[in-house]
Coordinates of C-alpha atoms and ligand atoms in Angstrom, one line a residue:
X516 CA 13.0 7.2 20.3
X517 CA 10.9 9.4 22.9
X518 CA 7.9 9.2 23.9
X519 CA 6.8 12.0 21.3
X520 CA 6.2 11.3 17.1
X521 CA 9.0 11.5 14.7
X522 CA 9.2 15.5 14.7
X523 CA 10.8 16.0 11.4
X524 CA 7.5 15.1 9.0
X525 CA 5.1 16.9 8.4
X526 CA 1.9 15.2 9.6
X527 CA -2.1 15.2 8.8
X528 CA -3.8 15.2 11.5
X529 CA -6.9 12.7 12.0
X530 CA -9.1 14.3 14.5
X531 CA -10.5 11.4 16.4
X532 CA -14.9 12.1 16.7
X533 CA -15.2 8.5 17.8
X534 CA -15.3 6.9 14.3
X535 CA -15.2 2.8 13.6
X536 CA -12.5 3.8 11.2
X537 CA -10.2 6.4 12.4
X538 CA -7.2 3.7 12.3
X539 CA -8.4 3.1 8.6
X540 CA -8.4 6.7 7.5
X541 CA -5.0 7.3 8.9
X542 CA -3.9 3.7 7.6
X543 CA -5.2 5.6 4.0
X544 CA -2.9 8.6 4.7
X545 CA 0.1 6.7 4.9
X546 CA -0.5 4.4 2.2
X547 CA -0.1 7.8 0.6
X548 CA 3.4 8.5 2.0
X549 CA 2.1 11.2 4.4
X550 CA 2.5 10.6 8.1
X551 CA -1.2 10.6 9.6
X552 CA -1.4 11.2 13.2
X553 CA -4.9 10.2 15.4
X554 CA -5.4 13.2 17.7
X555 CA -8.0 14.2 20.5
X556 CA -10.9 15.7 18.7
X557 CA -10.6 18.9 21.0
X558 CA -7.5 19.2 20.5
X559 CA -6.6 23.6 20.4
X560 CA -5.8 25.1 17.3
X561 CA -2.9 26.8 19.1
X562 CA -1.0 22.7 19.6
X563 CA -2.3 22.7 15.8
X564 CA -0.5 24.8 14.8
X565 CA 2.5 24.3 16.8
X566 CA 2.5 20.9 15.0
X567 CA 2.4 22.8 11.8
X568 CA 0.3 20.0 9.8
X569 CA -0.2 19.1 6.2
X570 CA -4.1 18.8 6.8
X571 CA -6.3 17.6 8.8
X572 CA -9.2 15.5 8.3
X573 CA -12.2 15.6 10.7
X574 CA -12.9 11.6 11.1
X575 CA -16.9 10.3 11.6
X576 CA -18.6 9.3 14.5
X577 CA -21.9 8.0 16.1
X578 CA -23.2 11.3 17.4
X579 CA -25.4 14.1 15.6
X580 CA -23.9 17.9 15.9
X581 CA -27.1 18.2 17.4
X582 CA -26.8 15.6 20.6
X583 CA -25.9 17.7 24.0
X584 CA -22.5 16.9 24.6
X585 CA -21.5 16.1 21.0
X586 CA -17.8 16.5 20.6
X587 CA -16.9 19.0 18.9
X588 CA -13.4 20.4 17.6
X589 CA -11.8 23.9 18.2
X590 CA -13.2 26.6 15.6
X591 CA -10.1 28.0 15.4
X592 CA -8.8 25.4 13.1
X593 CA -10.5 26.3 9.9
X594 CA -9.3 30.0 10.7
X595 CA -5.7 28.6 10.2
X596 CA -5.3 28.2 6.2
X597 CA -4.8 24.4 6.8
X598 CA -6.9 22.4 4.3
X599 CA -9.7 20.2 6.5
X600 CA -11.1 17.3 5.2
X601 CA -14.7 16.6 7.1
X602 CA -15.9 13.1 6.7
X603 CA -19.6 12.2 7.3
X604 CA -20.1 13.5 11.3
X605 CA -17.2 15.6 10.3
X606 CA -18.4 17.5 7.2
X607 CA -21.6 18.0 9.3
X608 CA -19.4 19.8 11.9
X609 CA -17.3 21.9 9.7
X610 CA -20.2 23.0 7.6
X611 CA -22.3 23.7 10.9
X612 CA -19.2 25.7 11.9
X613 CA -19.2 27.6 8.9
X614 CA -22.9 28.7 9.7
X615 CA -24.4 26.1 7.5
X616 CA -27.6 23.5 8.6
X617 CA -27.4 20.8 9.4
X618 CA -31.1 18.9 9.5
X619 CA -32.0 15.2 9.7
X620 CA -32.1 13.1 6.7
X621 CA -35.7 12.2 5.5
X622 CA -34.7 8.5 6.0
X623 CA -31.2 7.3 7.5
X624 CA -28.5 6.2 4.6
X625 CA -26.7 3.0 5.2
X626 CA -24.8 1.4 3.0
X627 CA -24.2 1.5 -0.8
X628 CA -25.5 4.4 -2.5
X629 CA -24.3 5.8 -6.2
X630 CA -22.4 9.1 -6.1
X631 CA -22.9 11.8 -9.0
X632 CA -20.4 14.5 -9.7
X633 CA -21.7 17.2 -10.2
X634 CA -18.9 19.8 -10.1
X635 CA -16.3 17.9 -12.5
X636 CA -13.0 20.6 -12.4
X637 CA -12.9 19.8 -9.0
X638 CA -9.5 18.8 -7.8
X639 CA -11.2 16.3 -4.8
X640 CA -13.0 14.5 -7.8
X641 CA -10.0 14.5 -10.5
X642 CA -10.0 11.1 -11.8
X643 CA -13.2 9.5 -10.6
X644 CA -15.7 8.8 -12.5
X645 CA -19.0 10.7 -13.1
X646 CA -21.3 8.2 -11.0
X647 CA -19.5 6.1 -9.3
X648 CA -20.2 4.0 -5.8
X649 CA -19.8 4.9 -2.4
X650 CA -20.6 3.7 1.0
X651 CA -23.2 5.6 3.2
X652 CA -23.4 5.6 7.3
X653 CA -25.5 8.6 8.4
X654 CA -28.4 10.3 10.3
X655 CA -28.3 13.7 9.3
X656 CA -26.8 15.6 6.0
X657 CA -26.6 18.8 4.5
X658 CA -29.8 19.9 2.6
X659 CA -28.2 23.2 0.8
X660 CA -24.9 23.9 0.7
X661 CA -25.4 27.4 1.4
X662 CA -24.1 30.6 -0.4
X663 CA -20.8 30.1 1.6
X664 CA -20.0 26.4 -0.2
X665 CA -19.8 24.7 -3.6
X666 CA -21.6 21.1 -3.2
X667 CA -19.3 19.1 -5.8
X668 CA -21.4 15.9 -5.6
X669 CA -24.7 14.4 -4.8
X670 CA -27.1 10.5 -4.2
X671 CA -30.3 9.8 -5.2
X672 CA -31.3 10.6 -1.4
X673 CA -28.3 12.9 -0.6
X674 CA -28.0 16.0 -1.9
X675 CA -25.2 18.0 -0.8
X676 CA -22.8 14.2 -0.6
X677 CA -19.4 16.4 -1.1
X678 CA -18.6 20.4 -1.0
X679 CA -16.0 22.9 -1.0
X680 CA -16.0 26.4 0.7
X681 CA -16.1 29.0 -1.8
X682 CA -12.8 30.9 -0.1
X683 CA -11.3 28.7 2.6
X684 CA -9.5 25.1 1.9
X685 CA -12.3 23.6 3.5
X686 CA -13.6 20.0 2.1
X687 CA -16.7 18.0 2.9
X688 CA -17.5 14.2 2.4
X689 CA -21.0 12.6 3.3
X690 CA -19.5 9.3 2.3
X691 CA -16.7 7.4 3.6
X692 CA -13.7 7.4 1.0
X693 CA -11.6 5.3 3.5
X694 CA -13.5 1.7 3.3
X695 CA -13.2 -0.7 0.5
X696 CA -16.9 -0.5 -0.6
X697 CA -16.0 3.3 -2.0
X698 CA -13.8 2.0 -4.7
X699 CA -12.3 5.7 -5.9
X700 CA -12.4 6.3 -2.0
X701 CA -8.3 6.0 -2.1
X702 CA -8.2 9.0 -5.5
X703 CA -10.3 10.6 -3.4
X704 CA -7.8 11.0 -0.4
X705 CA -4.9 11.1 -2.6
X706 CA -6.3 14.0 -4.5
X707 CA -7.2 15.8 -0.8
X708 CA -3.3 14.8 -0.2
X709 CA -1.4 15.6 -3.2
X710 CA -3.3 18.7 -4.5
X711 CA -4.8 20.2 -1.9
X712 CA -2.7 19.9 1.3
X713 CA 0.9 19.4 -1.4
X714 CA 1.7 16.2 0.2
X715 CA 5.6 15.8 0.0
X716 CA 5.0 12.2 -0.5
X717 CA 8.6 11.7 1.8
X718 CA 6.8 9.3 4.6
X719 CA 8.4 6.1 3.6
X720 CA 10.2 3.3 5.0
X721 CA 13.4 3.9 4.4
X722 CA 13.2 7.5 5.7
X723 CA 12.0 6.2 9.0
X724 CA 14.4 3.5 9.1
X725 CA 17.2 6.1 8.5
X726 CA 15.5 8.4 11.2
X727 CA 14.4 5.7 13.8
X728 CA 18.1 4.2 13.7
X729 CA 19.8 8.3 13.9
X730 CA 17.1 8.7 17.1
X731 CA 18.1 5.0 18.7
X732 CA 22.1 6.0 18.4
X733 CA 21.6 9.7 19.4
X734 CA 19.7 8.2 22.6
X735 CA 21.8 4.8 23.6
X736 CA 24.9 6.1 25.3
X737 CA 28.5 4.4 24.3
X738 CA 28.6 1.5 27.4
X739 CA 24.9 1.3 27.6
X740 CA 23.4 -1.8 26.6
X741 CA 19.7 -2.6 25.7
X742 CA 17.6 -5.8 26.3
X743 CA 15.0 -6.9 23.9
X744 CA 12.7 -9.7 24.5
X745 CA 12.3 -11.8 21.6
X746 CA 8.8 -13.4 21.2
X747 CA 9.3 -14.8 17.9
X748 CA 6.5 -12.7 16.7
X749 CA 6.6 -10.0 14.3
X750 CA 7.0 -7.1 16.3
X751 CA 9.7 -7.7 18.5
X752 CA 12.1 -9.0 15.8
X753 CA 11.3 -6.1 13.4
X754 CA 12.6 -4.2 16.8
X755 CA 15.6 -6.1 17.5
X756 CA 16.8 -6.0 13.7
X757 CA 16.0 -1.7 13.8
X758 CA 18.3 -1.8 17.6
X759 CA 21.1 -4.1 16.3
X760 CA 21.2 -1.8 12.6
X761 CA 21.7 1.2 15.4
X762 CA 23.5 0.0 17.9
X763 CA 24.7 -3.3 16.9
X764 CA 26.5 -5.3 19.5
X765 CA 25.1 -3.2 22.3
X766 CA 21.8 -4.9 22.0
X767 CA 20.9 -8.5 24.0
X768 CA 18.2 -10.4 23.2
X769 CA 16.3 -12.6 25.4
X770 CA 13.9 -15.2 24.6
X771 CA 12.3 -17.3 27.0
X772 CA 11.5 -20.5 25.6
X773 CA 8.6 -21.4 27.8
X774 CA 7.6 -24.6 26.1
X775 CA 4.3 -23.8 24.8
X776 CA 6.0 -22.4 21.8
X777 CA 5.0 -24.1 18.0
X778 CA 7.3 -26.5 16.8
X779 CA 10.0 -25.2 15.5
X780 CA 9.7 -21.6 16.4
X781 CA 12.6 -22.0 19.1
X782 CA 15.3 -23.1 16.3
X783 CA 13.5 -20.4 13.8
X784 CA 14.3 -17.2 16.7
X785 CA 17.8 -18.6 16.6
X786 CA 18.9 -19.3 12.8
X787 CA 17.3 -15.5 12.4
X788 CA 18.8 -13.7 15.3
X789 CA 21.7 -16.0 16.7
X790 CA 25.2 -15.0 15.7
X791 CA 23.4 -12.3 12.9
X792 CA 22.7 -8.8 13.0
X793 CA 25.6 -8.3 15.3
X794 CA 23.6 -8.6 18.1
X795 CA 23.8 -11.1 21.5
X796 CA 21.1 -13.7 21.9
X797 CA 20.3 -15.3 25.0
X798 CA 17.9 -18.0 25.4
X799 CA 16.4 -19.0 28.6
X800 CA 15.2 -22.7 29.1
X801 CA 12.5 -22.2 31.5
X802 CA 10.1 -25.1 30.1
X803 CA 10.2 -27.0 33.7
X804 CA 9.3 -23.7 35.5
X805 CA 6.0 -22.8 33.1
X806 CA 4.8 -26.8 32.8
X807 CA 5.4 -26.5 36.7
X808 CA 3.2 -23.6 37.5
X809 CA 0.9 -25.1 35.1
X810 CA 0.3 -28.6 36.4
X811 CA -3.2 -29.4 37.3
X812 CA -4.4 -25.8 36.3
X813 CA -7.5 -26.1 33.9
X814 CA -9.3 -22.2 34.3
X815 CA -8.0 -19.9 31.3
X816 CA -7.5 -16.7 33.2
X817 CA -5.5 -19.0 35.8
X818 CA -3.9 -20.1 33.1
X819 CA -2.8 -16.4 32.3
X820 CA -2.3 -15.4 35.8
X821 CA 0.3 -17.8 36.2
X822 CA 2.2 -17.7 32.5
X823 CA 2.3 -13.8 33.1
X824 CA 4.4 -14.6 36.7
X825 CA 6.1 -17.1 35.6
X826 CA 7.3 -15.5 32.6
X827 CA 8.4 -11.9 34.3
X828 CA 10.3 -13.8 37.0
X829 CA 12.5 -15.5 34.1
X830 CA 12.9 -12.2 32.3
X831 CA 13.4 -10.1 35.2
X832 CA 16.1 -12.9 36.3
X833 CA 18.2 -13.1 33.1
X834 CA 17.7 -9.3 32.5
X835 CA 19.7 -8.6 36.0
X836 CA 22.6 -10.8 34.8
X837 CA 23.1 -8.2 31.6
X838 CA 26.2 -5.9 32.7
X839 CA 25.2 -2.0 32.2
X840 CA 21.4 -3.2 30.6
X841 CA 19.8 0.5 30.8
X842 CA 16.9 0.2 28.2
X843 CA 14.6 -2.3 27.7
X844 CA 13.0 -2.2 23.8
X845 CA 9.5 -3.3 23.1
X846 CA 7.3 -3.7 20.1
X847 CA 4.8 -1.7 20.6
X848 CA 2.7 -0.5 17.9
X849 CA 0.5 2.8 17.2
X850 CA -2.8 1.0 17.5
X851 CA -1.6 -0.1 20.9
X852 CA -0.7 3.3 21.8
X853 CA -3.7 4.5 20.8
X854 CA -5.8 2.4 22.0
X855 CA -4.1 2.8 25.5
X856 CA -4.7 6.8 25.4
X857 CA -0.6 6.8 25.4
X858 CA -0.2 8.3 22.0
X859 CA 1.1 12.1 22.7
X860 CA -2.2 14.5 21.8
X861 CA -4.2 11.7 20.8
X862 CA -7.8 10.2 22.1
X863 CA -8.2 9.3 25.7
X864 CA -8.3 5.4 26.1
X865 CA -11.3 3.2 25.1
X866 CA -13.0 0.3 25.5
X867 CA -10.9 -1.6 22.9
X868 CA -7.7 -2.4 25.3
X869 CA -7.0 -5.8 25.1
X870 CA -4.0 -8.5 25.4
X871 CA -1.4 -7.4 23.7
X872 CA -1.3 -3.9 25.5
X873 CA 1.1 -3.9 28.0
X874 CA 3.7 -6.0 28.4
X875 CA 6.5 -6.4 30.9
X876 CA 6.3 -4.3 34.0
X877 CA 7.8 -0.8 34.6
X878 CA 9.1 -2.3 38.0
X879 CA 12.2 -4.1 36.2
X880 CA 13.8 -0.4 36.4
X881 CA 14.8 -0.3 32.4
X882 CA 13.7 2.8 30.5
X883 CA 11.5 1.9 27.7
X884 CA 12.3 2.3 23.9
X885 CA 9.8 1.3 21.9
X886 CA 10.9 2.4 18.2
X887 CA 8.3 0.6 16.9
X888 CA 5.4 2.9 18.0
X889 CA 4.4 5.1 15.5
X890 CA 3.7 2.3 13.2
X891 CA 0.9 0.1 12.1
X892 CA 1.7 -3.6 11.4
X893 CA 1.7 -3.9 8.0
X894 CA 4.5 -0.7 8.1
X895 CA 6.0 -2.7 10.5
X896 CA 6.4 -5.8 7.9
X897 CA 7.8 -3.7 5.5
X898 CA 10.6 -2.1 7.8
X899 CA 11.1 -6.0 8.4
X900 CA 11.9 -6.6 5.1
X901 CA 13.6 -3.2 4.6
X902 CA 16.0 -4.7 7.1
X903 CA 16.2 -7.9 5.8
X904 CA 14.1 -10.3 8.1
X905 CA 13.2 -13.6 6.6
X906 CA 9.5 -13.4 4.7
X907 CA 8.7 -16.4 6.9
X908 CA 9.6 -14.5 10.0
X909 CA 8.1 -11.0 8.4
X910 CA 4.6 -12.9 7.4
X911 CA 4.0 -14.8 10.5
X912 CA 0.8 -14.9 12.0
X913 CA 0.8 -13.5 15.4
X914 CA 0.8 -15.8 18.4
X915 CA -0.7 -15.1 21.5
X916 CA 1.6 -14.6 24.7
X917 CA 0.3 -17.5 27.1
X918 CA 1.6 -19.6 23.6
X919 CA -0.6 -23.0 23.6
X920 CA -1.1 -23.6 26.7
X921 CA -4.9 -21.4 25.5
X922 CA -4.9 -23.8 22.7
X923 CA -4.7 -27.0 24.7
X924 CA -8.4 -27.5 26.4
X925 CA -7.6 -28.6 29.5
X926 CA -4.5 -29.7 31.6
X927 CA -1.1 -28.4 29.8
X928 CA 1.1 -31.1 29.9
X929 CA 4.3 -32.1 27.9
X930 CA 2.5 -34.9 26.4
X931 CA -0.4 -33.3 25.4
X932 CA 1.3 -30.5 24.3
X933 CA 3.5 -32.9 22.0
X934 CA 0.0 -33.7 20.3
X935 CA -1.1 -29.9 19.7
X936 CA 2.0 -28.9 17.9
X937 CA 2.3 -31.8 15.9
X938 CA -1.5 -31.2 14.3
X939 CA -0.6 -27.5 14.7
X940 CA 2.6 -27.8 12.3
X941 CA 0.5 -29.9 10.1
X942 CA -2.2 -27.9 9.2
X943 CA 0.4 -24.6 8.9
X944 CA 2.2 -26.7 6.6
X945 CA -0.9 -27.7 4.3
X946 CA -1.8 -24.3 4.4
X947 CA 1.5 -22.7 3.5
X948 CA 1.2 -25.6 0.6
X949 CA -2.1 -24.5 -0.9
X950 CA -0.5 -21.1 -0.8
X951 CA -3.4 -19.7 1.7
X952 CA -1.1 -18.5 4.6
X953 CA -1.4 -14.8 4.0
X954 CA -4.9 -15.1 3.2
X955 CA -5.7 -16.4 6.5
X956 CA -4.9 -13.7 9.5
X957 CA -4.4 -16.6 11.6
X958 CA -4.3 -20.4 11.7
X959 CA -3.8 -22.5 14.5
X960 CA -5.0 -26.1 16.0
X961 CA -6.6 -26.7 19.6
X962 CA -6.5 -29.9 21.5
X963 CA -9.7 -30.2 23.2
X964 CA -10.4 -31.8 26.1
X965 CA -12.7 -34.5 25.4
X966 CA -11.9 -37.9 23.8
X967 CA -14.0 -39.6 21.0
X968 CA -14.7 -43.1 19.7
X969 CA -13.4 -43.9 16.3
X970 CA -12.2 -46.8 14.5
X971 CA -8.5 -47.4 13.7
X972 CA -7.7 -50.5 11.5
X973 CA -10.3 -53.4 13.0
X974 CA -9.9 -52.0 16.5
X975 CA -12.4 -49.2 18.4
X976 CA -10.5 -46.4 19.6
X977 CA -11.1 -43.3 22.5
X978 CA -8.9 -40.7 21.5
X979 CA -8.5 -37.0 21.4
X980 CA -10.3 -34.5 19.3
X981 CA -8.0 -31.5 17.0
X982 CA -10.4 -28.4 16.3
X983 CA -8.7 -26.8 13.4
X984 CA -9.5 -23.0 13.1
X985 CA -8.8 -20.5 10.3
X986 CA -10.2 -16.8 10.1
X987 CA -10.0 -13.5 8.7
X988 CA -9.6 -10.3 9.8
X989 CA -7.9 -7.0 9.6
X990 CA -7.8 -5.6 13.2
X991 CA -8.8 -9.1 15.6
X992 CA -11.7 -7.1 16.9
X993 CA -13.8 -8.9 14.3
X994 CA -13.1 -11.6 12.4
X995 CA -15.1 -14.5 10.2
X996 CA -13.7 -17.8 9.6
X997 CA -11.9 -19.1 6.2
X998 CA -14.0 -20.9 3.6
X999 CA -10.8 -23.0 3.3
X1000 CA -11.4 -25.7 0.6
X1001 CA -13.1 -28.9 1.4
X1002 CA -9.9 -30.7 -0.4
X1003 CA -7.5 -29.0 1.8
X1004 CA -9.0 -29.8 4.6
X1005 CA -9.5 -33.4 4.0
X1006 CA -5.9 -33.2 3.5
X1007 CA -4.9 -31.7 7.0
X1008 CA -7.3 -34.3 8.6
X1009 CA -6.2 -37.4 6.9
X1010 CA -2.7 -36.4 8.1
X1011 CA -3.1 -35.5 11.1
X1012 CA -5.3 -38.8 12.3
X1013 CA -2.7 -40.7 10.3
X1014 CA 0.7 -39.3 11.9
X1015 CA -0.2 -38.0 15.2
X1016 CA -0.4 -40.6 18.0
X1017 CA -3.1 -39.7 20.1
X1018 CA -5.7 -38.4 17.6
X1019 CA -8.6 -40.1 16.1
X1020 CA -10.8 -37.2 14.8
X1021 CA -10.4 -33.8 13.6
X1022 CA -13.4 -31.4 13.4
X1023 CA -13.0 -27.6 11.6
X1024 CA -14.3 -24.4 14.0
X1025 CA -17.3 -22.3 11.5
X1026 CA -17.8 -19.9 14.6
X1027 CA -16.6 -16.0 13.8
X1028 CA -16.0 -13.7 16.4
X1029 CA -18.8 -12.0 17.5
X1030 CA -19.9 -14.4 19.2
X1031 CA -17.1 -16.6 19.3
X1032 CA -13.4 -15.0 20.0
X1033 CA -10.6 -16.2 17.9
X1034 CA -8.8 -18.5 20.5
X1035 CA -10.9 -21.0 22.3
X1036 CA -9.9 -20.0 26.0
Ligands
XMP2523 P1 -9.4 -13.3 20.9 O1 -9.2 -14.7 21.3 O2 -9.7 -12.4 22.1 O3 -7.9 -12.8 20.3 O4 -10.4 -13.1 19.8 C1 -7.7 -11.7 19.6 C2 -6.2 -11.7 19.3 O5 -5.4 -11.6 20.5 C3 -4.6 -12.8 20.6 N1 -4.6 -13.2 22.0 C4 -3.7 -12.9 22.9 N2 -2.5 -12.3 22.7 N3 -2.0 -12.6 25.0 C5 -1.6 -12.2 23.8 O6 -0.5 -11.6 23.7 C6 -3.2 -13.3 25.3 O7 -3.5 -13.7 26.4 C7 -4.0 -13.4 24.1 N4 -5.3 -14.0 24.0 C8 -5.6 -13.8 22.7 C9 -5.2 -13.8 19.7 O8 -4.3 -14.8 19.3 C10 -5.7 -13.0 18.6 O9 -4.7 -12.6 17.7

């Protein structure tokens, strides 16, 4: 796939204003089968239209149309017989646009708030009830809608909460349909989608499977091979399974097993990808090399520094030894895209690049297909199990790159480590058991580096300390730890201190991120 979106659907546009929840209004849009794209809020109505949308929808964001310097979008896209969707900063903006004003609220309107309905043939409101709740996050509002616009709903404190223009497909909400505390927020979009804009419904996963795999084969020459590194993560098998559907045996896997992999998870990459799918798998044993660079190190970023060399030079090495290897695939997803300011027409990058942007360098001389990146993760799941992947493998919890060598405190040695994954596969196990793992986002033990007294039979012992640690989350940004059951856990501890040499107390991490981060290092 190129570096530009699938060109054959019709998209909604998501104009980016700097909202919290841009990824979670277009995450909305293609729960409704219609393929949202994030764009730059400036974007011209000229590229608009060139991209000959569905809708768009005007996303919120922390200014006030008033602020100097407040973005702002190009009038000419309300000129263009598109429907537009403003939510909260971006009603404000289309109504100001439309010569409306815009004045600050007598006090600022956060949170819950009950919605009345006060136009009920409205097609936006079809299906929601006459007061219902919504969710509130704003400055300024809309005192009158004007003679130009229909208001369609109002708060107690609000009370122009949702309009329509009286001649153009233009649509404002003061609310935020997209989070989970506006419970008809999703009829909400869905009726903006299917009657106003005539969503096709046709963005599904087996029509970009069928598109993704035509746009691999149309790409990968006959004779040209493609390597894939297989992390035993989510992302890059989904990727490997969508090459080897296109291109079959002209795809080579790699995995590097760099010994601060969970137990298990070598044997797992291989029973899913080895001798299936058509596809070549190589495995490179490079355990001696990472434990090596390792020894004696006990500063995280060091830690990093040297996994991230460590593991290029055995990629880069194996990689030269693949006869005609042209493309390298990646995983990449669209909130890594969009977060790097890489997504064609969409936001600049932001403050919220983190680890797993990037990857391997562009100085290995591949060209990059990354057929993954138009997609968020849980579309990704389901193309895993539209092509067949394991549920184990599809459902995984991701893992971070530098493996456990951030999850054992410390010196990373093989002995150590041998402690870490033994607890680890423990507590994964219980918590598969009590049927919690897709509750959790991720799960994981840490040795730590300190040692404990306990008492063991009649004797005192000085061993190590496991700190379990369980949390929730939909984006990692944030995240708050599980309330896993006290049962459960005395389970995981009275098995772990019982089986695993080594360990003599297990304690379970209550910190969620702010202020703590999910990993301990
Ligand atoms: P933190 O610890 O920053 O983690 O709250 C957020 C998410 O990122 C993962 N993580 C990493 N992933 N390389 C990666 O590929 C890394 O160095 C790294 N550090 C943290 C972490 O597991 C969580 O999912």
């Amino acid at each position: 796939m190129t570096a530009d979106h699938d060109p054959t659907a019709r998209p909604v546009l998501v104009l980016d204003f700097g909202a919290q929840y841009v990824q979670l209004i277009a995450r909305r849009v293609r729960e409704r089968l219609a393929f949202a794209r994030i764009v730059r809020h400036d974007i011209t109505a000229e590229r608009v239209r060139q991209l000959n949308p569905l809708g768009i929808i005007l996303s919120g964001g922390p200014a006030s149309v008033y602020d100097a310097g407040a973005p702002r979008c190009d009038p000419g896209i309300f000129d263009l017989d598109v429907p537009v969707l403003g939510i909260c900063y971006g009603m404000q903006l289309a109504c100001q646009a439309m010569g409306v004003a815009v004045e600050p609220a007598p006090a600022r309107e956060f949170g819950r708030a009950e919605l009345r309905v006060v136009d009920h043939g409205a097609p936006l409101f079809l299906g929601v009830p006459e007061r219902s709740q919504v969710w509130m996050s704003h400055g300024d509002q809309i005192p009158d809608a004007g003679p130009d616009f229909m208001p369609l709903a109002a708060t107690h404190t609000c009370p122009v909460a949702a309009v329509r223009h009286r001649t153009r497909p233009i649509y404002g909400l003061q609310f935020h349909p997209e989070v989970s505390h506006t419970p008809h927020g999703t009829t909400i979009l869905g009726n903006f989608l299917d009657r106003i804009c005539g969503n096709p419904g046709d963005w599904t996963i087996g029509a970009f499977l069928e598109r993704a795999v035509a746009s691999i084969e149309s790409r990968v020459k006959p004779g040209e091979r493609v390597v894939c590194g297989l992390s035993g993560g989510v992302d890059s098998a989904v990727c490997a399974a969508l090459l080897a559907r296109a291109v079959g045996e002209r795809v080579v896997c790699v995995f590097v097993d760099t010994g601060l992999l969970r137990l298990g998870e070598r044997e797992s990459v291989v029973r899913a990808f080895g001798g299936r799918h058509g596809l070549e798998l190589r495995v490179v044993d490079a355990e001696d090399q990472f434990l090596d660079a390792l020894a004696g190190v006990l500063d995280p970023q060091e830690k990093r520094r040297r996994i991230g060399r460590v593991f290029i030079e055995a990629f880069r090495e194996e990689a030269r030894s693949i006869p005609a290897a042209h493309y390298l695939a990646q995983g990449t997803l669209y909130p890594d895209v969009i977060e790097s300011g890489g997504a064609p027409d969409g936001p600049t990058a932001n403050i919220k690049l983190h680890h797993n942007v990037g990857g391997l360098p562009s100085e290995l001389g591949f060209e990059l297909i990354e057929p993954l990146r138009d997609l968020f993760k849980d579309e990704v799941r389901g193309l895993g199990l539209e092509l067949g992947l394991p549920e184990s493998l599809v459902w995984r919890h991701p893992f971070p790159g530098p493996g456990l060598a951030v999850r054992c405190l410390g010196e990373v040695t093989r002995d150590r480590l041998e402690i870490l994954r033994k607890a680890d596969a423990i507590f994964l196990e219980e918590l598969a058991a009590a049927g919690l793992e897709r509750q959790t986002a991720q799960a994981f033990a840490v040795l730590l580096p300190v040692r404990s007294v306990g008492v063991m039979g009649d004797g005192r012992t000085y061993d190590n300390v496991i700190a379990i640690r369980a949390v929730e989350t939909d984006d990692y940004m944030t995240a708050d730890w599980s309330r896993l059951p006290h049962d459960l856990l005395a389970r995981v501890s009275t098995r772990i201190t019982n089986s695993v040499k080594g360990v003599n107390r297990v304690v379970y991490d209550i910190t969620s991120k702010p202020p703590g981060t999910i990993e301990w290092e």
